[in-house]
PDB file of C-alpha atoms in Angstrom:
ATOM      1  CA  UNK S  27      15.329   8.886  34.339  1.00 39.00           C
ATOM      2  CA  UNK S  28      13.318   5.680  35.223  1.00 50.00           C
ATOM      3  CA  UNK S  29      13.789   2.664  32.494  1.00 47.00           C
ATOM      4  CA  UNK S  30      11.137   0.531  32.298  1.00 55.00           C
ATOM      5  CA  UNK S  31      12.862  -3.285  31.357  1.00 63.00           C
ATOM      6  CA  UNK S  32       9.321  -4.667  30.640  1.00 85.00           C
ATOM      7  CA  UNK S  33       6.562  -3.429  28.510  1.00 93.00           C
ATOM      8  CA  UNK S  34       3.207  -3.112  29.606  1.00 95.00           C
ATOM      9  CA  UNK S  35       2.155  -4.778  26.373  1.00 97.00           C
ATOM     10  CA  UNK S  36       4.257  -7.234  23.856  1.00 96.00           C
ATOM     11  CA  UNK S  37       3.185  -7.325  20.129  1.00 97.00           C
ATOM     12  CA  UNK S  38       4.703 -10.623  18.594  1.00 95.00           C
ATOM     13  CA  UNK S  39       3.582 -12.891  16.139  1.00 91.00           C
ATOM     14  CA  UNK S  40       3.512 -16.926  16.561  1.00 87.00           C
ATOM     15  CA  UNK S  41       3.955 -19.252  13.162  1.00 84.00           C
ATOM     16  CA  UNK S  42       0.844 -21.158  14.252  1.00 87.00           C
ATOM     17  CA  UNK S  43      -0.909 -18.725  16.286  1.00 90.00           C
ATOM     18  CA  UNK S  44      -0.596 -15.111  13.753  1.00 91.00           C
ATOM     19  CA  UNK S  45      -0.379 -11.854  15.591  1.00 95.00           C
ATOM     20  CA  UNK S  46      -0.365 -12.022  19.724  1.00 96.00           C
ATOM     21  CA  UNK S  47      -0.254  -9.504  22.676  1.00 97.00           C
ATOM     22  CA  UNK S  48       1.209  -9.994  26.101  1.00 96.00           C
ATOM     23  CA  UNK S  49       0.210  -8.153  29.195  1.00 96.00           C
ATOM     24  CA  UNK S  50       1.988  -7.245  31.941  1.00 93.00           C
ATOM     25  CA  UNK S  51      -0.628  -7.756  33.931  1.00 93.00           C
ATOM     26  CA  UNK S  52      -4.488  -8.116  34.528  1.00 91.00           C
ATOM     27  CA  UNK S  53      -6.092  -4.231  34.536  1.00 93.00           C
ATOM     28  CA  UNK S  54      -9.225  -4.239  32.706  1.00 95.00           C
ATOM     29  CA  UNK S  55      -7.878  -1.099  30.196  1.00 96.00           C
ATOM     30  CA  UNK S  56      -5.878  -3.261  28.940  1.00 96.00           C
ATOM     31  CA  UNK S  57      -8.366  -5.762  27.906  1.00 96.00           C
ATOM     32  CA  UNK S  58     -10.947  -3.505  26.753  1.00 96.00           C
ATOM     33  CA  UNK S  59      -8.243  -2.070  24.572  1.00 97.00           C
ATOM     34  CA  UNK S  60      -7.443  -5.490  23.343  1.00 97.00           C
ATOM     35  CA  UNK S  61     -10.857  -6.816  22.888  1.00 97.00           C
ATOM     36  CA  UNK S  62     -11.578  -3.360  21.081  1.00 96.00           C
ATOM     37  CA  UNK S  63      -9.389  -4.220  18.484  1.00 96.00           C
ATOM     38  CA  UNK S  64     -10.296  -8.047  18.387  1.00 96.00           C
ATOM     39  CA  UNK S  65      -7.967  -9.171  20.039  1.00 97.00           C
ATOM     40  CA  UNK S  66      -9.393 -12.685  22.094  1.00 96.00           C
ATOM     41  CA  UNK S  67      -7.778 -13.836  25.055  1.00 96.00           C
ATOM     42  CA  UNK S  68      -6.620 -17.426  24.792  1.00 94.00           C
ATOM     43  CA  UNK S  69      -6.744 -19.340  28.610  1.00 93.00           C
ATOM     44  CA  UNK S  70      -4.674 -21.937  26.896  1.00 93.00           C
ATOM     45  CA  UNK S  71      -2.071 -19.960  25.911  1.00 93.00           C
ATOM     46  CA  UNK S  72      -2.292 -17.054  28.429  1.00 93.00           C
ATOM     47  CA  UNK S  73      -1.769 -14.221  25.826  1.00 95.00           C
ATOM     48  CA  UNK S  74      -4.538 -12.368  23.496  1.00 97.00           C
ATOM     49  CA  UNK S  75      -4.784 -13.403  19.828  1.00 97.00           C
ATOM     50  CA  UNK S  76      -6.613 -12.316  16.550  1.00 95.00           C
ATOM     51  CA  UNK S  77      -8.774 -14.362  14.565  1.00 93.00           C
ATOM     52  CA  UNK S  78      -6.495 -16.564  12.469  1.00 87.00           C
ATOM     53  CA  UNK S  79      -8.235 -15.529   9.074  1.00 87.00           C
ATOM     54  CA  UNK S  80      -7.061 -11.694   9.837  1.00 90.00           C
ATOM     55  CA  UNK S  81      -5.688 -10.260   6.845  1.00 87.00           C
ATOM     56  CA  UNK S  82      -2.734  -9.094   6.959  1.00 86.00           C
ATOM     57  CA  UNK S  83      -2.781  -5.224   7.210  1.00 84.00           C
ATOM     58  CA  UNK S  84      -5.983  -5.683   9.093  1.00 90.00           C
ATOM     59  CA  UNK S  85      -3.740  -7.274  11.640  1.00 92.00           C
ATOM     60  CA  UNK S  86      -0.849  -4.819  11.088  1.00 91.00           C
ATOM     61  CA  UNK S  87      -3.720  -1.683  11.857  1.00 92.00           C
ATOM     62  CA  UNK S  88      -5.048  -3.138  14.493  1.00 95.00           C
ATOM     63  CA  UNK S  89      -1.682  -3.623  16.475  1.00 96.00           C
ATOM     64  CA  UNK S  90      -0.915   0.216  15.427  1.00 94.00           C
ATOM     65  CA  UNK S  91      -4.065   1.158  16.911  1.00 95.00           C
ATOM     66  CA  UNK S  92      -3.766  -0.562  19.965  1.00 96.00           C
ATOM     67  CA  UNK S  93      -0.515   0.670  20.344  1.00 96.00           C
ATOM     68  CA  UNK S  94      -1.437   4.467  19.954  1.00 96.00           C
ATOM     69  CA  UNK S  95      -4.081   4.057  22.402  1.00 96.00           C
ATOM     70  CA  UNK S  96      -2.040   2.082  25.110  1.00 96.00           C
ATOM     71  CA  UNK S  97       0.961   5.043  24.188  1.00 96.00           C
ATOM     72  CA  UNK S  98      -1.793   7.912  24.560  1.00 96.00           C
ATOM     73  CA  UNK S  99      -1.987   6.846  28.435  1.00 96.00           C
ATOM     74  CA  UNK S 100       1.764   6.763  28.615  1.00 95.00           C
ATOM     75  CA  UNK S 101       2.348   2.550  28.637  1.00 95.00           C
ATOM     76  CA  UNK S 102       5.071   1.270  26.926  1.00 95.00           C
ATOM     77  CA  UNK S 103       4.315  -0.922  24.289  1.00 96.00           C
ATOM     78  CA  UNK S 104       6.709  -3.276  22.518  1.00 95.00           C
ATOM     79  CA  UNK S 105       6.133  -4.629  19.078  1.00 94.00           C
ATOM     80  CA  UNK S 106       8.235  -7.596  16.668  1.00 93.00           C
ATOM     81  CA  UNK S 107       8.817  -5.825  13.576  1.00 89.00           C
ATOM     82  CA  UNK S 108       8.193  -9.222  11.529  1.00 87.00           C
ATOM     83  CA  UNK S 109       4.504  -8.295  11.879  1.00 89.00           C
ATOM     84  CA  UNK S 110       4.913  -6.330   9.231  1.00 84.00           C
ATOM     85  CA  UNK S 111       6.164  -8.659   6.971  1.00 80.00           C
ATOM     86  CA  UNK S 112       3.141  -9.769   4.319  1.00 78.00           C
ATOM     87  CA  UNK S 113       2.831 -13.260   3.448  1.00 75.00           C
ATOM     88  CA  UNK S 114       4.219 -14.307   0.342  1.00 74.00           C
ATOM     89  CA  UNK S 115       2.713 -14.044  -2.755  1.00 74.00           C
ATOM     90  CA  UNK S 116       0.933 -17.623  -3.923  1.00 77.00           C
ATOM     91  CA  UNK S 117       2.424 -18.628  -7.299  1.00 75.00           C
ATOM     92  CA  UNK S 118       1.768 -21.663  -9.627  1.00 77.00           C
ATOM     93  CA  UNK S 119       4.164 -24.524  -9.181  1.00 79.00           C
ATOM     94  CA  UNK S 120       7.491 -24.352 -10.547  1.00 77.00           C
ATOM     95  CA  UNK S 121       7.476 -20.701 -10.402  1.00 73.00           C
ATOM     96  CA  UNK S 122       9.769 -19.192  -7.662  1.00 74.00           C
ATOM     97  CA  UNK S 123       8.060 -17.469  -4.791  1.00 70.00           C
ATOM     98  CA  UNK S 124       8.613 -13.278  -4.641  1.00 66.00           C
ATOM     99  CA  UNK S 125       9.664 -12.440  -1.528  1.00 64.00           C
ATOM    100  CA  UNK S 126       7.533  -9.928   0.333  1.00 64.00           C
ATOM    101  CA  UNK S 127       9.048  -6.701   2.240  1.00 61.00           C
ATOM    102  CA  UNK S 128       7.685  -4.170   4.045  1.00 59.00           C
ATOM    103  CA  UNK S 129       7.679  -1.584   1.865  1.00 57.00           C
ATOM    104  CA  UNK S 130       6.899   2.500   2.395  1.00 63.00           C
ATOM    105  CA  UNK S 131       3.934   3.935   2.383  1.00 74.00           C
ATOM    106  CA  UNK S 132       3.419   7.073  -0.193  1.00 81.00           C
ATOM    107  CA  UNK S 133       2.389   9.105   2.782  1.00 82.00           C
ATOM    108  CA  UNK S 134       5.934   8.615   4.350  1.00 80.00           C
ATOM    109  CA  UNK S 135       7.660   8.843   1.077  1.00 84.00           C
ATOM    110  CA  UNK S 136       5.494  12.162   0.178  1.00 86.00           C
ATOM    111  CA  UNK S 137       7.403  13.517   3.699  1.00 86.00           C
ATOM    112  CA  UNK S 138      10.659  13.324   3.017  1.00 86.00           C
ATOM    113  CA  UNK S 139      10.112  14.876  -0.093  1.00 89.00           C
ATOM    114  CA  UNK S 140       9.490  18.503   2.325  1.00 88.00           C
ATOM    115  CA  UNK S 141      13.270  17.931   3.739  1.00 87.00           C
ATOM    116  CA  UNK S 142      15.071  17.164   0.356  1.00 90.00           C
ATOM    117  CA  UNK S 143      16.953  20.483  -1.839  1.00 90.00           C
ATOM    118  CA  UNK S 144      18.434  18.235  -4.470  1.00 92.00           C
ATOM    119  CA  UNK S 145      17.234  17.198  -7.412  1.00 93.00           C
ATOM    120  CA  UNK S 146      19.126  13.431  -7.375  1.00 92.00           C
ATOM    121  CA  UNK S 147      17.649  13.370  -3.878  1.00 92.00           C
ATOM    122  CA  UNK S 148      13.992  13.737  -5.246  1.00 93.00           C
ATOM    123  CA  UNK S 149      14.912  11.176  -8.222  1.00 93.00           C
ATOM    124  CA  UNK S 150      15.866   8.457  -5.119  1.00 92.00           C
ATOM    125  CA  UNK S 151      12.679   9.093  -3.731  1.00 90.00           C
ATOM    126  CA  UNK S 152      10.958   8.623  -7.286  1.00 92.00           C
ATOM    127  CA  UNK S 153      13.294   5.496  -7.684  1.00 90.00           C
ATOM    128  CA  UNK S 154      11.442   3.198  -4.401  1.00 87.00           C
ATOM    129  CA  UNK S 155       8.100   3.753  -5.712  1.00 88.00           C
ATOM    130  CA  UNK S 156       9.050   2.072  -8.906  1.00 90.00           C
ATOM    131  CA  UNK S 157      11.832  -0.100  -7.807  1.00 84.00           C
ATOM    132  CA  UNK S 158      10.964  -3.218 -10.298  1.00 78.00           C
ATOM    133  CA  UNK S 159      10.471  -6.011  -7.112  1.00 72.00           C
ATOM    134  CA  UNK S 160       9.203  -3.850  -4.235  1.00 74.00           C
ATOM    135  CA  UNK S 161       8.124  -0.701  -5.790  1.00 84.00           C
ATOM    136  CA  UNK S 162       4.382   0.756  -5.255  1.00 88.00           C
ATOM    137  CA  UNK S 163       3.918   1.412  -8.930  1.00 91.00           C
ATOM    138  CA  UNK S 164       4.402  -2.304  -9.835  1.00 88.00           C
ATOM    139  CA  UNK S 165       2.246  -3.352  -6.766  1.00 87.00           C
ATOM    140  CA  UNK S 166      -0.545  -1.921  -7.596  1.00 91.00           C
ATOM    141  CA  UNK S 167      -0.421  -3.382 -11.305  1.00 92.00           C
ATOM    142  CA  UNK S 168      -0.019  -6.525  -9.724  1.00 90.00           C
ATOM    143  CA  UNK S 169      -2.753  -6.060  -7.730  1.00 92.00           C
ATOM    144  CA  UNK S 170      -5.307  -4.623 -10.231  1.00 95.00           C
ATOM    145  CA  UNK S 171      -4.131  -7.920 -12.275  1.00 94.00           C
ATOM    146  CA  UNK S 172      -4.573 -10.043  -9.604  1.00 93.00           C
ATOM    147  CA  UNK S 173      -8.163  -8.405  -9.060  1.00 96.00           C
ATOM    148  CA  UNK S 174      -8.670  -9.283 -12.603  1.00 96.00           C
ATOM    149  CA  UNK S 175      -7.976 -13.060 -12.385  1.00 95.00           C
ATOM    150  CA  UNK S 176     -10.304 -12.973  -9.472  1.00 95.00           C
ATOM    151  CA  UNK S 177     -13.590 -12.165 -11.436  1.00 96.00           C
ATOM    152  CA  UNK S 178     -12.266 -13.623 -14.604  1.00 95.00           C
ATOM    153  CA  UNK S 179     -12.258 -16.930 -12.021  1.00 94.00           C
ATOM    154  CA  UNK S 180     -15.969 -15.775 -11.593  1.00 95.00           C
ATOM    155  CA  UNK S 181     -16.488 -17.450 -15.235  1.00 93.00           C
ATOM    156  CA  UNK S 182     -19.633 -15.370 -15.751  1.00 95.00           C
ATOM    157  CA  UNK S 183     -19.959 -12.885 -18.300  1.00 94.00           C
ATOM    158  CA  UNK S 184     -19.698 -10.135 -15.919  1.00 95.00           C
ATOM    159  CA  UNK S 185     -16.792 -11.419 -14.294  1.00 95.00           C
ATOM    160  CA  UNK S 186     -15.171 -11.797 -17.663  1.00 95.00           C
ATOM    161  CA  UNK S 187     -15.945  -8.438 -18.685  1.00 96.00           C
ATOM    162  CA  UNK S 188     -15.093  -6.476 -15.699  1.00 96.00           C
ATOM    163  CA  UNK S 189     -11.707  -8.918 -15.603  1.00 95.00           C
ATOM    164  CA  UNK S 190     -10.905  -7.289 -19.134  1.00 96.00           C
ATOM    165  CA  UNK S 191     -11.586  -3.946 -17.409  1.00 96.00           C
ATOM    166  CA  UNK S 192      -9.563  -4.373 -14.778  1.00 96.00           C
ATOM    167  CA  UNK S 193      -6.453  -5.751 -17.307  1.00 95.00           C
ATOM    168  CA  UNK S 194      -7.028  -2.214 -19.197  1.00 96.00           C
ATOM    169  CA  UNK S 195      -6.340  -0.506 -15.826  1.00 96.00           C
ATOM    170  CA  UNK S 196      -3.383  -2.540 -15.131  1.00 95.00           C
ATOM    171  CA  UNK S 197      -2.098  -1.691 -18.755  1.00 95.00           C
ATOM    172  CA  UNK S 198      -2.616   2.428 -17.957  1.00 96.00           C
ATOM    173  CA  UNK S 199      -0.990   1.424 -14.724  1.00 94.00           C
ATOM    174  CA  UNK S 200       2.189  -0.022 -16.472  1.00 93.00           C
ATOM    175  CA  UNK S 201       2.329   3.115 -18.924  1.00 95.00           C
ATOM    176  CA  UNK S 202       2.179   5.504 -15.962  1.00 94.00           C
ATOM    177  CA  UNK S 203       5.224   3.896 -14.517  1.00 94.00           C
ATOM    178  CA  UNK S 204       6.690   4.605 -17.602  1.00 94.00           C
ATOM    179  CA  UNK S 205       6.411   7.976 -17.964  1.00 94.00           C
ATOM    180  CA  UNK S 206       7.430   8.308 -14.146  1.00 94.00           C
ATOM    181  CA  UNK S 207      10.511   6.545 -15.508  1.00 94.00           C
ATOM    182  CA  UNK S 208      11.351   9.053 -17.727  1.00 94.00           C
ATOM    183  CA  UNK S 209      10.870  11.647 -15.032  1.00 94.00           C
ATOM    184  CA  UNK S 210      12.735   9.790 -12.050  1.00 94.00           C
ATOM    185  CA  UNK S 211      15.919   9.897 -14.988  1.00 93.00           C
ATOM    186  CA  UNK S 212      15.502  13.209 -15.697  1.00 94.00           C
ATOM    187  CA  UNK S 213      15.705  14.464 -12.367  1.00 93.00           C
ATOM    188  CA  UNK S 214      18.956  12.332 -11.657  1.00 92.00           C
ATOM    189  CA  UNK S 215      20.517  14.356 -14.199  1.00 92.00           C
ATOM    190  CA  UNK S 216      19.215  17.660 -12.957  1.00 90.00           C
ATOM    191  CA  UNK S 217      22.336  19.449 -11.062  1.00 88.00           C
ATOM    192  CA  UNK S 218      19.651  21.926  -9.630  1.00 89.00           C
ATOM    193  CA  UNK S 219      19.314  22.665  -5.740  1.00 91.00           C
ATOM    194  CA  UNK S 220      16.477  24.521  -4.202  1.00 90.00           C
ATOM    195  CA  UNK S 221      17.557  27.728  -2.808  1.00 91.00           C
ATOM    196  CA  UNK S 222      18.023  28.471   0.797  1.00 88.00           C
ATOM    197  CA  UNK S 223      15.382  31.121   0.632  1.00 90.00           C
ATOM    198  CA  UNK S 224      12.687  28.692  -0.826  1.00 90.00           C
ATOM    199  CA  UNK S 225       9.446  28.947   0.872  1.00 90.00           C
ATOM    200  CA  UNK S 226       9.102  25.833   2.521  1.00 89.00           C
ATOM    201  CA  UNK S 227       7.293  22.938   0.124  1.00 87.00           C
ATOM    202  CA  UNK S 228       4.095  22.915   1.959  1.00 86.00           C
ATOM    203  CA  UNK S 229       3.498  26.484   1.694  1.00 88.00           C
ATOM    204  CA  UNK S 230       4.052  26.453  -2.119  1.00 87.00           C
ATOM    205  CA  UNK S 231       0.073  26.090  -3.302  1.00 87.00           C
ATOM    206  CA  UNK S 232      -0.645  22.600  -5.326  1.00 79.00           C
ATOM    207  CA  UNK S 233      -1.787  22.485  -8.582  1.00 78.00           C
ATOM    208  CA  UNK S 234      -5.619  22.394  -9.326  1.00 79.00           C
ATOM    209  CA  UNK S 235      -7.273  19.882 -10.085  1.00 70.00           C
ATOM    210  CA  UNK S 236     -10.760  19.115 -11.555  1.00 66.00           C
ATOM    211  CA  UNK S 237     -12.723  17.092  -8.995  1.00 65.00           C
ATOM    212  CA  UNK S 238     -13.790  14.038 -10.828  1.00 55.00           C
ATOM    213  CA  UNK S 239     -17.284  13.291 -10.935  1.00 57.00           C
ATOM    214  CA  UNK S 240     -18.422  10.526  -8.729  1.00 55.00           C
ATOM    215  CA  UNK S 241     -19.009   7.305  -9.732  1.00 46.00           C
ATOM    216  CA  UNK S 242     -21.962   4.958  -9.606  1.00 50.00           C
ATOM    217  CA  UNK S 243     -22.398   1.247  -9.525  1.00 48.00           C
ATOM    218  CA  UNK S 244     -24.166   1.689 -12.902  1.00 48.00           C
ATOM    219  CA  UNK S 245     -21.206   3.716 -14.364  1.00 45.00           C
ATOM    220  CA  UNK S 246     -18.693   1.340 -12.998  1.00 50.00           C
ATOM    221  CA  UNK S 247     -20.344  -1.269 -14.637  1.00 52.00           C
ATOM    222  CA  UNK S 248     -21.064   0.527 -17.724  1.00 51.00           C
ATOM    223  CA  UNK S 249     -17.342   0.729 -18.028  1.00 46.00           C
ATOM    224  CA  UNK S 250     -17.207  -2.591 -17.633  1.00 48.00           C
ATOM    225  CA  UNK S 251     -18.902  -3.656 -20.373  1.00 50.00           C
ATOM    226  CA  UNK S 252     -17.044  -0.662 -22.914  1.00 48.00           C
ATOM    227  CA  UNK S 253     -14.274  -2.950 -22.826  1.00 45.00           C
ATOM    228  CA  UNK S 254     -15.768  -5.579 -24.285  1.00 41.00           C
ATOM    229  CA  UNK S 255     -14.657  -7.343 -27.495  1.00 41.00           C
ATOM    230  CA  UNK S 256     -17.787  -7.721 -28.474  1.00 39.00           C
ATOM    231  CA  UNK S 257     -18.901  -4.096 -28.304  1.00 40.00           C
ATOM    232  CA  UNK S 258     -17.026  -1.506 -30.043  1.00 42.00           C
ATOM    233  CA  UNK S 259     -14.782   0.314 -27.225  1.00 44.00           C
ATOM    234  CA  UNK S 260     -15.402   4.046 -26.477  1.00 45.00           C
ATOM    235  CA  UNK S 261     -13.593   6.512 -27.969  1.00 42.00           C
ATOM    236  CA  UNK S 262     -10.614   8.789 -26.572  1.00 45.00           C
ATOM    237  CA  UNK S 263     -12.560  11.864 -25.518  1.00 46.00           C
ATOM    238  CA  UNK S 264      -9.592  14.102 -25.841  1.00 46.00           C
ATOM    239  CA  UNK S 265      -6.453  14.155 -28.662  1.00 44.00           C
ATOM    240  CA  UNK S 266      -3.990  13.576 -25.603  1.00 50.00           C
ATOM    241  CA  UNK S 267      -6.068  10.306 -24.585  1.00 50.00           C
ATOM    242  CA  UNK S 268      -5.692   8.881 -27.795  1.00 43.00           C
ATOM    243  CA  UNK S 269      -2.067   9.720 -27.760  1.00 45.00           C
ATOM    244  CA  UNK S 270      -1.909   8.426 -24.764  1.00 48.00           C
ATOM    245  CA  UNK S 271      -4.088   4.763 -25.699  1.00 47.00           C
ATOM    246  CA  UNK S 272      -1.836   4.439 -28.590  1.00 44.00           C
ATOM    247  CA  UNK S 273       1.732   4.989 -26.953  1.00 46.00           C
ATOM    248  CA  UNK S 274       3.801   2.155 -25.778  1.00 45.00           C
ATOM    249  CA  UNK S 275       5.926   2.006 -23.276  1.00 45.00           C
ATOM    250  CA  UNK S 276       9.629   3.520 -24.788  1.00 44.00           C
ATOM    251  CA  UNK S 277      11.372   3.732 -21.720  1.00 44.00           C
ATOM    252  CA  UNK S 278      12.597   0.647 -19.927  1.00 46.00           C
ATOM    253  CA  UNK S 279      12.260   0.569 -16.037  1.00 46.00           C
ATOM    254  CA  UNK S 280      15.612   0.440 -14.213  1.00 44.00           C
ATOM    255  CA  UNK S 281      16.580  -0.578 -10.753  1.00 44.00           C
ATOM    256  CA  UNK S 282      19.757   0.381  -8.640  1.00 38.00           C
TER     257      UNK S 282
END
């Protein structure tokens, strides 16, 4: 077997510079590769780099791209894991920075579901999407909160209104990780095991679900404005949803 010391292609990324690629070498694949996922080679510098206003997991896909293509053709490719590393979070002064991790996705988290038979397994699983500091539950309420600041920085009426909106979200957001709480404990104290004669999990059918109906810019910003204090909000359509407007949050979130 034939070991290749030297990649054909080096991800890295540079404090000053972001996200850069090395070549081994001039062949025109690899630059059209490259230049197909904007990547700009630099003379000065002698290595290709992206725009430096590329968002972060615009960068991060666009190395994983070029990577699978340059891997398709059987190159070696070598990549610094700190590109995956977000930036931190800005915060106000005086208020400590959170440290950002790369966290998994729910795609890869969904997968090893399909290889676990214990129920405290499954409850681990449940545990890193709502792990308090890195958790995808709380992520995305900080990110629908976020969102909210944004068009409440609009100062317009709209952006004030649709801000509201989006805090409303965050709140159902928060309750959900609630009640995925309670579920992630229950499971821990489950002593069940699948049975060796299981059908795999991705035979076993999914539950149905109604499709939603789709949703137009004048519905999204009719629901908007429901939210607003000085219209009278829209009632629970359902028994449950009222239940579920009215409930808060009785079990605390816990971390290992």
């Amino acid at each position: 077997m034939n070991l290749q010391l030297e990649p054909d292609v080096a991800f890295g990324i540079h404090p000053d510079l972001g996200v850069a690629a090395a070549v081994a070498d001039d062949r025109p694949f690899l630059d059209e590769v490259l230049r197909k996922h904007h990547f700009r080679y630099s003379s000065t510098f002698d290595v290709y780099l992206l725009p430096g206003d590329t968002p972060h997991n615009t960068a991060v896909r666009a190395v994983a791209r070029a990577s699978g293509e340059f891997q398709d053709v059987g190159l070696s490719v070598a990549a610094d894991p700190r590109i995956m590393l977000p930036a931190s979070i800005p915060t106000p002064d005086g208020v400590p920075v959170r440290q950002t991790l790369p966290g998994q996705s729910l795609t890869a988290l969904t997968g090893e579901l399909h290889e676990l038979r214990r129920s405290a397994d499954v409850a681990d699983v449940l545990e890193q999407i709502l792990d308090e500091h890195h958790g995808a539950v709380g992520d995305l309420e900080g990110f629908i909160d976020t969102a909210a600041a944004w068009c409440e920085r609009l100062d317009t009426a709209n952006g004030r209104e649709l801000g509201l909106h989006l805090r409303t979200i965050a709140h159902h957001v928060a309750f959900l990780g609630d009640q995925l709480v309670a579920a992630q404990l229950d499971l821990a104290d489950m002593p069940d095991l699948t049975p060796d004669d299981a059908p795999p999990l991705s035979e076993v059918p999914l539950p149905t679900r109604h499709e939603a109906p789709s949703v137009t810019h004048t519905a999204r910003a009719r629901a908007a404005l429901s939210a607003s204090p000085n219209r009278p909000a829209a009632l629970p359509t359902s028994p449950e949803e009222a239940a579920r407007s009215a409930a808060s949050p009785s079990v605390p979130r816990r971390t290992r």
